[in-house]
Coordinates of C-alpha atoms and ligand atoms in Angstrom, one line a residue:
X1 CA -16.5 85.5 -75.1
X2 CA -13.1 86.6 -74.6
X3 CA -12.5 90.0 -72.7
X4 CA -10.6 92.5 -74.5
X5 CA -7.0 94.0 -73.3
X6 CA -8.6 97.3 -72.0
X7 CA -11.3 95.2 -69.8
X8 CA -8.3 93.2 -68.5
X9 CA -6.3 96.0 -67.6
X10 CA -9.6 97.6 -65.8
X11 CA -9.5 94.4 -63.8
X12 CA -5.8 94.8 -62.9
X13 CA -6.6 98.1 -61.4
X14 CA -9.8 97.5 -60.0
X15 CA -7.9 94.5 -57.7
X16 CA -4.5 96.2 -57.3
X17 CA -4.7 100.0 -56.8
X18 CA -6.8 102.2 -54.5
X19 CA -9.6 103.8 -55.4
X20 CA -9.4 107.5 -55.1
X21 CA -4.9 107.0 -54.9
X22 CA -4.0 107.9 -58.6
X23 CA -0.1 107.3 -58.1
X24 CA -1.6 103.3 -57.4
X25 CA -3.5 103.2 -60.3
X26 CA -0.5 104.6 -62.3
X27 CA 1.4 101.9 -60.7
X28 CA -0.8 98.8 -61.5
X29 CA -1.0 99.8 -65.1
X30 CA 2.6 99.7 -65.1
X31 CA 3.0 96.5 -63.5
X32 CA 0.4 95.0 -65.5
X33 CA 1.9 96.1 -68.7
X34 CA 5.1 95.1 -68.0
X35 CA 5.0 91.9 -66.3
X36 CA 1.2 90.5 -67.7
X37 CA 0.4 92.1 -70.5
X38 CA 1.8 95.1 -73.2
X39 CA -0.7 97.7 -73.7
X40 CA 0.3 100.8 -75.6
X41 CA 0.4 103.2 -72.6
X42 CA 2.5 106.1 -72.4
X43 CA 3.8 104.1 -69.9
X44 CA 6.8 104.6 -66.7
X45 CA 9.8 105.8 -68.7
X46 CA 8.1 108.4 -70.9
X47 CA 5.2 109.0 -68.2
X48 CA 8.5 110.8 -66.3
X49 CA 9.4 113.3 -69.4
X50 CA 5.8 113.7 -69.7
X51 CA 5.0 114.8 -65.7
X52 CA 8.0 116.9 -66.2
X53 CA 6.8 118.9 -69.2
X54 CA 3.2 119.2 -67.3
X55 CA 5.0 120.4 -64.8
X56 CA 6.8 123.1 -66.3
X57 CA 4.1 124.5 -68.2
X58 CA 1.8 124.5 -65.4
X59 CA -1.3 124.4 -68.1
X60 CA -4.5 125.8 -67.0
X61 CA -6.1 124.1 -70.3
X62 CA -4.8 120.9 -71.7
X63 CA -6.0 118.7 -74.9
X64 CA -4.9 114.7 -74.8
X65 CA -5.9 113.4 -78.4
X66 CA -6.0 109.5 -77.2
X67 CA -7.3 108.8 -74.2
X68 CA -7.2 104.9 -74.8
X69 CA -7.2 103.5 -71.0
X70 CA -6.7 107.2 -69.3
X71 CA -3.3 106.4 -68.3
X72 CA -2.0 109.4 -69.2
X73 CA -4.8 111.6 -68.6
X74 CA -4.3 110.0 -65.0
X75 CA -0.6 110.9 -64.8
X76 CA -1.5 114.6 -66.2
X77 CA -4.8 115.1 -64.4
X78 CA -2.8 114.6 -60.7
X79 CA -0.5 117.5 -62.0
X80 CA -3.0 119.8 -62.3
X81 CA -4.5 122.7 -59.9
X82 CA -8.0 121.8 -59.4
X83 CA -9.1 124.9 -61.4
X84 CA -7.5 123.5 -64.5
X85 CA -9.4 121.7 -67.6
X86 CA -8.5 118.5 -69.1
X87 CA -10.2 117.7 -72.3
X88 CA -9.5 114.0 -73.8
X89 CA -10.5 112.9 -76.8
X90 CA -11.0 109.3 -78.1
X91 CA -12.3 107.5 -81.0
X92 CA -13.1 104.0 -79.9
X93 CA -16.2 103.7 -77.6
X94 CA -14.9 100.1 -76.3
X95 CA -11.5 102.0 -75.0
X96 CA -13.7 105.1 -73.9
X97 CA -15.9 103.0 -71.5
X98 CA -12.7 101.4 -70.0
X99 CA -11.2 105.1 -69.7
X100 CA -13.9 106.4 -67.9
X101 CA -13.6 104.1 -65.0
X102 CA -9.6 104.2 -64.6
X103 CA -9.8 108.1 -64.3
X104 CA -12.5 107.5 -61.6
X105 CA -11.0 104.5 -59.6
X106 CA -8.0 107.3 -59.7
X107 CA -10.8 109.8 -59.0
X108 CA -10.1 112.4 -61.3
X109 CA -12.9 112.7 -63.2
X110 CA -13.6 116.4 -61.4
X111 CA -11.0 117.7 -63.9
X112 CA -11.0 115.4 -66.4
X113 CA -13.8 115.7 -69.6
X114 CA -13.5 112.6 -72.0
X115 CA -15.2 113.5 -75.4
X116 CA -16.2 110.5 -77.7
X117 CA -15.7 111.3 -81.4
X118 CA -12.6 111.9 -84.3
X119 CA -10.0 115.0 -83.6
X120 CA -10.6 116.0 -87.0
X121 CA -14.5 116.6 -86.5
X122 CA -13.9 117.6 -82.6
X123 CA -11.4 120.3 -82.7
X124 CA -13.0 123.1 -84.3
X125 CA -15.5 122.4 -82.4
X126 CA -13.6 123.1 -79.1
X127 CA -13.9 126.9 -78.8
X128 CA -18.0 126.9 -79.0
X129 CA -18.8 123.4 -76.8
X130 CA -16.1 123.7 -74.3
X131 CA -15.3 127.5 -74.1
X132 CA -11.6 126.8 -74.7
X133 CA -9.7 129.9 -76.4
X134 CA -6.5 127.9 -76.5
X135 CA -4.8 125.1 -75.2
X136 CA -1.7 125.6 -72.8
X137 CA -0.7 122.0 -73.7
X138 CA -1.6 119.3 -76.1
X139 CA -0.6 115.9 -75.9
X140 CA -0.6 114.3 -78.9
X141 CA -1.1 110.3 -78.2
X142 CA -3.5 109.1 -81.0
X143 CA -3.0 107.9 -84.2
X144 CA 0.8 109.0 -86.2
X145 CA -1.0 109.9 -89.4
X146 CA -3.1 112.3 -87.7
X147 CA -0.8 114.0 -85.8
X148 CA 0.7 116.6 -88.8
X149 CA -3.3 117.3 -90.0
X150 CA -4.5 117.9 -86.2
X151 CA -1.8 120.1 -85.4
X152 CA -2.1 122.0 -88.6
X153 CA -6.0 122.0 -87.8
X154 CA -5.8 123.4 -84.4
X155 CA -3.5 126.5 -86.0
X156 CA -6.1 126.7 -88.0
X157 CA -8.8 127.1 -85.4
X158 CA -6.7 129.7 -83.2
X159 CA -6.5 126.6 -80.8
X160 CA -2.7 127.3 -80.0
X161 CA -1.3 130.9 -78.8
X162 CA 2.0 132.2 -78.3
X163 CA 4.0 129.4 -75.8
X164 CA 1.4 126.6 -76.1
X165 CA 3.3 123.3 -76.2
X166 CA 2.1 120.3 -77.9
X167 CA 4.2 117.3 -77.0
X168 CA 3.7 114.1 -79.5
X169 CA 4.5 110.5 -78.0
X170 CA 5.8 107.6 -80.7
X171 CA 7.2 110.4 -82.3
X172 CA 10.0 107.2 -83.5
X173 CA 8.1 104.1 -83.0
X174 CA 5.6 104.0 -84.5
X175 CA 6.9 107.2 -85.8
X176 CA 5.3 109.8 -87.2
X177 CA 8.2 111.4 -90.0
X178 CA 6.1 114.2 -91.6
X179 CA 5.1 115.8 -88.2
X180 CA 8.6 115.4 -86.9
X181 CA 9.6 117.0 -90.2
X182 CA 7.2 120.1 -89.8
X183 CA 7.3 121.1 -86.6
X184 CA 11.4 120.9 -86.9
X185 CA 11.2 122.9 -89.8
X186 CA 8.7 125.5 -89.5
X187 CA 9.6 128.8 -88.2
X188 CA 6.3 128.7 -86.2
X189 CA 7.8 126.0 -83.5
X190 CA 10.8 125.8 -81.3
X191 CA 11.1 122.1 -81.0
X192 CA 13.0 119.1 -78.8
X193 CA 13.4 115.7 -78.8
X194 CA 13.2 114.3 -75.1
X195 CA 14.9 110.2 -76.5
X196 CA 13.4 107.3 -74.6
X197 CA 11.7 103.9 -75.2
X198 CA 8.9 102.3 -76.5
X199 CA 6.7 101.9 -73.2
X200 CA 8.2 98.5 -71.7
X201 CA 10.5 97.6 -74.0
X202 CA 14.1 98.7 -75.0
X203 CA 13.1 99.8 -78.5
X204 CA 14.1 103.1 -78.8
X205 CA 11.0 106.2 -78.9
X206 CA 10.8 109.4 -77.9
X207 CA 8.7 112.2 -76.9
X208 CA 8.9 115.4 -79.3
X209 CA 8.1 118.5 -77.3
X210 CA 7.2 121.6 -79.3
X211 CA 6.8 125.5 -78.2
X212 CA 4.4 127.3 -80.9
X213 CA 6.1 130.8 -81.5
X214 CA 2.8 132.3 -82.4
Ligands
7JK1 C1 0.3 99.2 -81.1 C2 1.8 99.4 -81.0 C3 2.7 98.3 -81.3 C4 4.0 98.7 -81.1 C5 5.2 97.9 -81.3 O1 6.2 98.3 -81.9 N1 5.3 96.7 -80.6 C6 6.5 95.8 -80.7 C7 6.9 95.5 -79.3 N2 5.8 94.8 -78.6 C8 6.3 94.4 -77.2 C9 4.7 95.7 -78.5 C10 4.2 96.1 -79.8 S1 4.1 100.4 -80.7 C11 2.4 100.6 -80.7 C12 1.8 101.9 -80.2 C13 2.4 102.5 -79.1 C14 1.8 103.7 -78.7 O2 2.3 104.4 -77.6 C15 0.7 104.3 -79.3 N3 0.2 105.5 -78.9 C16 -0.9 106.0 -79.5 N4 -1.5 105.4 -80.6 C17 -1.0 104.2 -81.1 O3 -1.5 103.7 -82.1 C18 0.2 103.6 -80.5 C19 0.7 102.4 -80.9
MG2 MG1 1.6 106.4 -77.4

């Protein structure tokens, strides 16, 4: 039967980037994506404002909600001391299995842990399985209707403290209005909008980068 997008996209990295190099796994993603086939990475353009933000915070603990094909937690998990914690979380087994072996062809996985399950059942379980007292940075690459709930959930759970940054890709397209709405709003957040594109397209997206107050 046919293969699916993330088993191709395996194949392009497993034939065009070096193991153990992840700025060439990086790199064949984005060639891939761009000139074979679209695949809803973070992808080149956004990938910059997100290394930049990593960057800045430094984070000692980060969450990724969406792993899909670990091209992000690739770009974030190069960024990090070796000390640091990465936890990923995605839903679909078929794009966890293809994740798992894109962050080691990158060989990352020392940092990186990729947890199988749903954001809403795994984050208030993140303090007791994984010894995390709060979360330095949270990408927020997973599904738009979840990102307003999960961010409101991990409040909730004492998962943020004072400075902890979630940033939320496809904050525009798809777009996710009521999170943009809340964390622009609410006196708990100091938030920015870092405008960009869609990954490989010209549509216009954006990154929306927001400092919890505490
Ligand atoms: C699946 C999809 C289709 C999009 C689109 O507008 N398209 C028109 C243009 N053509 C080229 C591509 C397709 S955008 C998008 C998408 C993009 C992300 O970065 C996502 N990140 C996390 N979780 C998501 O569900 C997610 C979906
Ligand atoms: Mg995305």
């Amino acid at each position: 039967t046919r293969s699916t997008r993330p088993q191709r996209l395996l194949a392009a990295v497993q034939k065009n980037a070096t193991r153990g190099d992840p700025r060439s796994v990086v790199k064949a993603i984005d060639e891939f994506c761009r000139y074979t086939e679209w695949a809803m990475n973070v992808g080149d353009e956004k990938g910059c404002i997100l290394d930049s933000v990593v960057s800045e915070v430094n984070p000692a603990t980060v969450l990724e909600l969406g792993t899909y094909c670990g091209y992000s937690t690739v770009r974030i998990a190069t960024l990090l001391p070796p000390d640091a914690k990465l936890i990923t979380l995605e839903f679909n087994p078929d794009f966890a299995v293809i994740a798992r072996q894109v962050i080691a062809w990158a060989g990352q996985e020392e940092k990186v842990h990729l947890v199988e399950g749903s954001s809403g059942d795994l984050i208030p379980k993140m303090k007791e399985q994984f010894g995390v007292k709060s979360f330095d940075l949270v990408f927020l690459d997973h599904w738009k209707d979840r990102y307003l709930p999960d961010a409101k959930l991990m409040e909730e759970c004492g998962l943020l403290g004072k400075g902890s940054v979630l940033l939320a890709d496809n904050v525009i397209c798809p777009g996710s209005p009521d999170y943009l709405d809340y964390v622009r709003n609410s006196p708990k957040y100091r938030s920015q909008y870092f405008k960009s594109h869609l990954e490989y397209t010209k549509v216009e997206d954006g990154l929306e980068k927001s400092v919890f107050l505490g």
